[in-house]
Amino acid sequence: MSGAQTITIRNELAELAQLAAAAAAFWEGHAVPPGAAYAASLALEEMVSNVIRHGYRDRAAHEIRIGLAVQPDALTITVEDDGCAFDPLGVPEPDVGRSLAERPVGGLGIHLVRKLCREMRYRRIDGHNHLEIVIDGRAMAG
Amino acid sequence: MDIRVVEQTDALTHVALSGRLDGEAVQLAEGRFHLATAGRRAHTVVDISAVTFLSSTGMRMLLTVAKALHGQGYKLVLLRPQHMPELGLKAAGLETLLPIAHAYDQALALLHRL
């Protein structure tokens, strides 16, 4: 089944609940397998909360535009924002072999999304970040 | 996210979390969770069987408490995660730092073996 939806939210953490509910309804409405739906919801939460928490230097209201799409074998999430330029592909991988005492608590979100997704693309266009994440339709099935 | 204290003794803290452990929930409840766990200075079992969604922010909250307990000489074990949150923990590479037990006896054994 194929389909697409666009959701626009404000740059406030409280908006994430509404986004999560809308995304869950969209995956369910398109009969997305539970594992892929969970992986996509996790990627969505990680990337959008990252924009809200770290993307803006001012306290003004901004809009974040999220696209959800279902293809026969994949889910695509796009996130567009006018925050500071940030390419998640440029973030170094954490050293997951470190001990509990040595392991930093930060940097988990982008690492997790990288592990969950099949592809991730980033572009900066006209002062906007455009991030595209493709989740395999069989993600987290095992 | 809801936090329920299941058992508190001098030797053990057992708490149960439920609901979504996402950014918003952690922002609201992280202080209470820290007080109920790392604040008690005891080996800790965190039952996450009723946690339906575990984001990296939720993982960071668990990792922060595990590190604090480790610094005090105590350990933390996660009990009975649902399938998807467990896969998320493994994808994040946290299963060795946040050991997972699927039964309470196994959790107690892990606390004494780790």
CSV table of C-alpha atoms in Angstrom, one decimal:
chain,number,residue,atom,x,y,z
A,1,MET,CA,0.0,0.0,0.0
A,2,SER,CA,1.3,3.5,-0.8
A,3,GLY,CA,0.4,6.9,0.6
A,4,ALA,CA,1.8,10.1,1.9
A,5,GLN,CA,1.0,12.8,4.5
A,6,THR,CA,2.5,16.1,5.6
A,7,ILE,CA,2.3,17.3,9.2
A,8,THR,CA,3.5,20.8,10.4
A,9,ILE,CA,4.3,21.4,14.0
A,10,ARG,CA,5.8,24.2,16.1
A,11,ASN,CA,9.2,23.9,17.7
A,12,GLU,CA,7.9,22.9,21.1
A,13,LEU,CA,8.5,19.5,22.8
A,14,ALA,CA,4.8,19.4,23.7
A,15,GLU,CA,4.1,19.0,19.9
A,16,LEU,CA,5.8,15.7,19.8
A,17,ALA,CA,2.9,13.8,21.3
A,18,GLN,CA,0.6,15.1,18.6
A,19,LEU,CA,3.1,14.1,15.9
A,20,ALA,CA,3.6,10.7,17.4
A,21,ALA,CA,-0.2,10.1,17.5
A,22,ALA,CA,-0.6,11.3,13.9
A,23,ALA,CA,2.3,9.1,12.7
A,24,ALA,CA,1.0,6.1,14.5
A,25,ALA,CA,-2.4,6.5,12.9
A,26,PHE,CA,-0.8,6.9,9.5
A,27,TRP,CA,1.3,3.7,9.8
A,28,GLU,CA,-1.7,1.8,11.1
A,29,GLY,CA,-3.9,3.2,8.3
A,30,HIS,CA,-1.5,1.9,5.7
A,31,ALA,CA,-1.0,-1.5,7.4
A,32,VAL,CA,2.7,-1.0,8.1
A,33,PRO,CA,4.2,-3.9,10.0
A,34,PRO,CA,4.7,-3.2,13.7
A,35,GLY,CA,8.5,-3.4,13.6
A,36,ALA,CA,8.8,-0.9,10.7
A,37,ALA,CA,6.2,1.4,12.3
A,38,TYR,CA,8.1,1.3,15.6
A,39,ALA,CA,11.4,2.0,13.9
A,40,ALA,CA,9.9,4.9,11.9
A,41,SER,CA,8.3,6.4,15.0
A,42,LEU,CA,11.6,6.2,16.8
A,43,ALA,CA,13.5,7.8,14.0
A,44,LEU,CA,10.8,10.5,13.8
A,45,GLU,CA,11.0,11.2,17.6
A,46,GLU,CA,14.8,11.3,17.5
A,47,MET,CA,15.2,13.7,14.6
A,48,VAL,CA,12.4,16.1,15.3
A,49,SER,CA,13.2,16.3,19.1
A,50,ASN,CA,16.7,17.0,18.0
A,51,VAL,CA,15.6,20.0,15.9
A,52,ILE,CA,13.4,21.3,18.7
A,53,ARG,CA,16.1,21.0,21.4
A,54,HIS,CA,19.2,22.1,19.5
A,55,GLY,CA,18.1,23.6,16.2
A,56,TYR,CA,17.3,27.2,17.1
A,57,ARG,CA,19.3,30.0,18.7
A,58,ASP,CA,16.3,32.2,19.3
A,59,ARG,CA,13.1,31.7,21.3
A,60,ALA,CA,10.8,32.5,18.4
A,61,ALA,CA,8.2,30.2,17.1
A,62,HIS,CA,9.2,28.2,14.1
A,63,GLU,CA,7.5,25.6,11.9
A,64,ILE,CA,8.9,22.1,11.3
A,65,ARG,CA,7.4,20.3,8.3
A,66,ILE,CA,7.3,16.5,8.4
A,67,GLY,CA,6.5,14.2,5.6
A,68,LEU,CA,5.5,10.6,6.0
A,69,ALA,CA,5.3,8.2,3.0
A,70,VAL,CA,4.7,4.5,2.7
A,71,GLN,CA,6.0,2.6,-0.3
A,72,PRO,CA,5.6,-1.2,-0.9
A,73,ASP,CA,8.9,-2.0,0.8
A,74,ALA,CA,9.9,1.1,2.7
A,75,LEU,CA,8.8,4.1,4.8
A,76,THR,CA,10.2,7.5,4.1
A,77,ILE,CA,10.3,10.3,6.6
A,78,THR,CA,11.3,13.9,5.6
A,79,VAL,CA,12.0,16.6,8.1
A,80,GLU,CA,12.3,20.2,7.0
A,81,ASP,CA,13.2,23.0,9.4
A,82,ASP,CA,14.7,26.5,9.3
A,83,GLY,CA,17.0,26.0,12.2
A,84,CYS,CA,20.8,26.1,12.3
A,85,ALA,CA,22.5,24.0,9.6
A,86,PHE,CA,23.0,20.5,11.0
A,87,ASP,CA,24.1,17.4,9.0
A,88,PRO,CA,23.5,14.3,11.2
A,89,LEU,CA,25.6,12.3,8.7
A,90,GLY,CA,28.6,14.3,9.9
A,91,VAL,CA,28.3,13.3,13.5
A,92,PRO,CA,30.9,10.7,14.5
A,93,GLU,CA,29.7,7.3,15.7
A,94,PRO,CA,29.9,6.8,19.4
A,95,ASP,CA,32.3,4.1,20.7
A,96,VAL,CA,29.8,1.5,21.9
A,97,GLY,CA,32.6,-0.6,23.3
A,98,ARG,CA,33.3,1.7,26.2
A,99,SER,CA,32.6,0.7,29.8
A,100,LEU,CA,29.7,2.1,31.8
A,101,ALA,CA,32.1,4.5,33.6
A,102,GLU,CA,33.6,5.8,30.3
A,103,ARG,CA,30.5,5.9,28.1
A,104,PRO,CA,29.1,9.4,27.5
A,105,VAL,CA,25.3,9.5,27.9
A,106,GLY,CA,24.8,11.8,24.9
A,107,GLY,CA,24.9,11.0,21.2
A,108,LEU,CA,22.5,8.1,21.3
A,109,GLY,CA,19.7,9.5,19.1
A,110,ILE,CA,21.6,9.9,15.8
A,111,HIS,CA,23.4,6.6,16.4
A,112,LEU,CA,20.1,4.9,16.9
A,113,VAL,CA,18.6,6.3,13.8
A,114,ARG,CA,21.6,5.3,11.7
A,115,LYS,CA,21.2,1.8,13.0
A,116,LEU,CA,17.4,1.7,12.2
A,117,CYS,CA,17.4,3.3,8.8
A,118,ARG,CA,18.3,2.0,5.3
A,119,GLU,CA,19.3,5.4,4.0
A,120,MET,CA,19.7,8.9,5.3
A,121,ARG,CA,20.2,12.0,3.1
A,122,TYR,CA,20.7,15.6,4.1
A,123,ARG,CA,20.7,18.8,2.2
A,124,ARG,CA,20.8,22.5,3.2
A,125,ILE,CA,18.7,24.5,0.8
A,126,ASP,CA,17.8,28.2,1.1
A,127,GLY,CA,18.4,28.3,4.9
A,128,HIS,CA,16.5,25.1,5.5
A,129,ASN,CA,17.6,21.7,6.6
A,130,HIS,CA,16.1,18.8,4.6
A,131,LEU,CA,16.6,15.4,6.1
A,132,GLU,CA,15.3,12.2,4.5
A,133,ILE,CA,15.2,8.9,6.3
A,134,VAL,CA,14.3,5.6,4.6
A,135,ILE,CA,13.2,2.7,6.9
A,136,ASP,CA,13.1,-0.8,5.5
A,137,GLY,CA,9.6,-2.2,5.5
A,138,ARG,CA,11.0,-5.3,7.4
A,139,ALA,CA,12.9,-3.2,10.0
A,140,MET,CA,12.9,-4.6,13.5
A,141,ALA,CA,11.0,-7.6,12.4
A,142,GLY,CA,13.4,-10.0,14.1
B,1,MET,CA,5.5,7.9,31.9
B,2,ASP,CA,4.5,6.6,35.3
B,3,ILE,CA,7.0,5.5,38.0
B,4,ARG,CA,5.9,2.9,40.6
B,5,VAL,CA,8.0,1.8,43.5
B,6,VAL,CA,7.6,-2.0,43.8
B,7,GLU,CA,10.0,-2.7,46.6
B,8,GLN,CA,12.5,-0.8,48.6
B,9,THR,CA,15.0,-2.4,51.0
B,10,ASP,CA,18.4,-1.5,52.2
B,11,ALA,CA,19.8,-3.9,49.6
B,12,LEU,CA,17.5,-3.4,46.6
B,13,THR,CA,15.4,-0.9,44.8
B,14,HIS,CA,12.7,-2.2,42.5
B,15,VAL,CA,10.8,0.3,40.4
B,16,ALA,CA,8.4,-0.1,37.5
B,17,LEU,CA,8.1,2.3,34.6
B,18,SER,CA,5.1,2.4,32.2
B,19,GLY,CA,4.0,4.3,29.1
B,20,ARG,CA,6.2,6.1,26.6
B,21,LEU,CA,9.7,7.0,27.6
B,22,ASP,CA,10.1,9.8,25.0
B,23,GLY,CA,11.6,13.2,25.2
B,24,GLU,CA,8.6,14.9,26.7
B,25,ALA,CA,8.0,12.2,29.4
B,26,VAL,CA,11.6,12.1,30.4
B,27,GLN,CA,11.6,15.9,30.8
B,28,LEU,CA,8.7,15.7,33.2
B,29,ALA,CA,9.8,12.6,35.2
B,30,GLU,CA,13.6,12.3,35.1
B,31,GLY,CA,14.1,14.0,38.5
B,32,ARG,CA,11.6,11.7,40.2
B,33,PHE,CA,13.1,8.6,38.6
B,34,HIS,CA,16.6,9.6,39.6
B,35,LEU,CA,15.5,10.2,43.2
B,36,ALA,CA,13.7,6.8,43.3
B,37,THR,CA,16.8,4.9,42.0
B,38,ALA,CA,20.3,6.5,42.1
B,39,GLY,CA,19.2,8.5,45.1
B,40,ARG,CA,18.7,5.4,47.2
B,41,ARG,CA,22.2,3.9,46.8
B,42,ALA,CA,21.2,0.2,46.3
B,43,HIS,CA,21.2,-2.4,43.5
B,44,THR,CA,18.3,-1.5,41.3
B,45,VAL,CA,15.8,-3.4,39.2
B,46,VAL,CA,13.9,-1.3,36.7
B,47,ASP,CA,10.8,-3.2,35.4
B,48,ILE,CA,10.1,-1.8,31.9
B,49,SER,CA,7.6,-4.4,30.9
B,50,ALA,CA,4.9,-1.7,30.5
B,51,VAL,CA,7.0,0.7,28.6
B,52,THR,CA,5.6,0.8,25.1
B,53,PHE,CA,8.1,3.2,23.5
B,54,LEU,CA,11.7,3.8,24.4
B,55,SER,CA,13.5,6.7,22.7
B,56,SER,CA,17.2,7.7,23.0
B,57,THR,CA,16.1,10.2,25.6
B,58,GLY,CA,14.6,7.4,27.7
B,59,MET,CA,17.7,5.3,27.2
B,60,ARG,CA,19.9,8.3,28.3
B,61,MET,CA,17.8,8.6,31.4
B,62,LEU,CA,18.4,4.9,32.2
B,63,LEU,CA,22.1,5.1,31.3
B,64,THR,CA,22.6,8.2,33.5
B,65,VAL,CA,21.1,6.3,36.5
B,66,ALA,CA,23.2,3.2,35.8
B,67,LYS,CA,26.3,5.3,35.6
B,68,ALA,CA,25.5,7.1,38.9
B,69,LEU,CA,24.8,3.7,40.6
B,70,HIS,CA,28.0,2.3,39.2
B,71,GLY,CA,29.9,5.2,40.6
B,72,GLN,CA,28.5,4.3,44.1
B,73,GLY,CA,29.3,0.6,43.7
B,74,TYR,CA,25.8,-0.5,42.7
B,75,LYS,CA,24.2,-2.0,39.6
B,76,LEU,CA,21.1,-1.6,37.5
B,77,VAL,CA,19.3,-4.3,35.6
B,78,LEU,CA,16.3,-3.8,33.2
B,79,LEU,CA,13.5,-6.3,33.7
B,80,ARG,CA,11.2,-7.7,31.0
B,81,PRO,CA,11.4,-5.2,28.2
B,82,GLN,CA,8.8,-5.5,25.4
B,83,HIS,CA,10.2,-6.8,22.1
B,84,MET,CA,10.5,-3.4,20.3
B,85,PRO,CA,12.1,-1.5,23.1
B,86,GLU,CA,14.6,-4.4,23.6
B,87,LEU,CA,15.5,-4.3,19.9
B,88,GLY,CA,16.0,-0.5,20.3
B,89,LEU,CA,18.3,-1.0,23.2
B,90,LYS,CA,20.3,-3.5,21.3
B,91,ALA,CA,20.4,-1.3,18.2
B,92,ALA,CA,21.8,1.5,20.4
B,93,GLY,CA,24.5,-0.9,21.6
B,94,LEU,CA,23.4,-0.6,25.3
B,95,GLU,CA,22.6,-4.2,26.2
B,96,THR,CA,25.9,-4.7,27.9
B,97,LEU,CA,25.7,-1.5,29.9
B,98,LEU,CA,22.1,-1.9,30.7
B,99,PRO,CA,21.8,-5.7,31.2
B,100,ILE,CA,18.4,-7.2,30.4
B,101,ALA,CA,16.6,-9.9,32.4
B,102,HIS,CA,13.4,-11.6,31.4
B,103,ALA,CA,12.5,-12.9,34.8
B,104,TYR,CA,12.8,-11.4,38.3
B,105,ASP,CA,15.1,-14.2,39.6
B,106,GLN,CA,17.3,-13.7,36.5
B,107,ALA,CA,17.5,-10.0,37.4
B,108,LEU,CA,18.6,-10.7,41.0
B,109,ALA,CA,21.2,-13.2,39.7
B,110,LEU,CA,22.5,-10.6,37.2
B,111,LEU,CA,22.8,-8.0,40.0
B,112,HIS,CA,25.0,-10.4,42.0
B,113,ARG,CA,27.0,-11.6,39.1
B,114,LEU,CA,27.8,-8.4,37.3
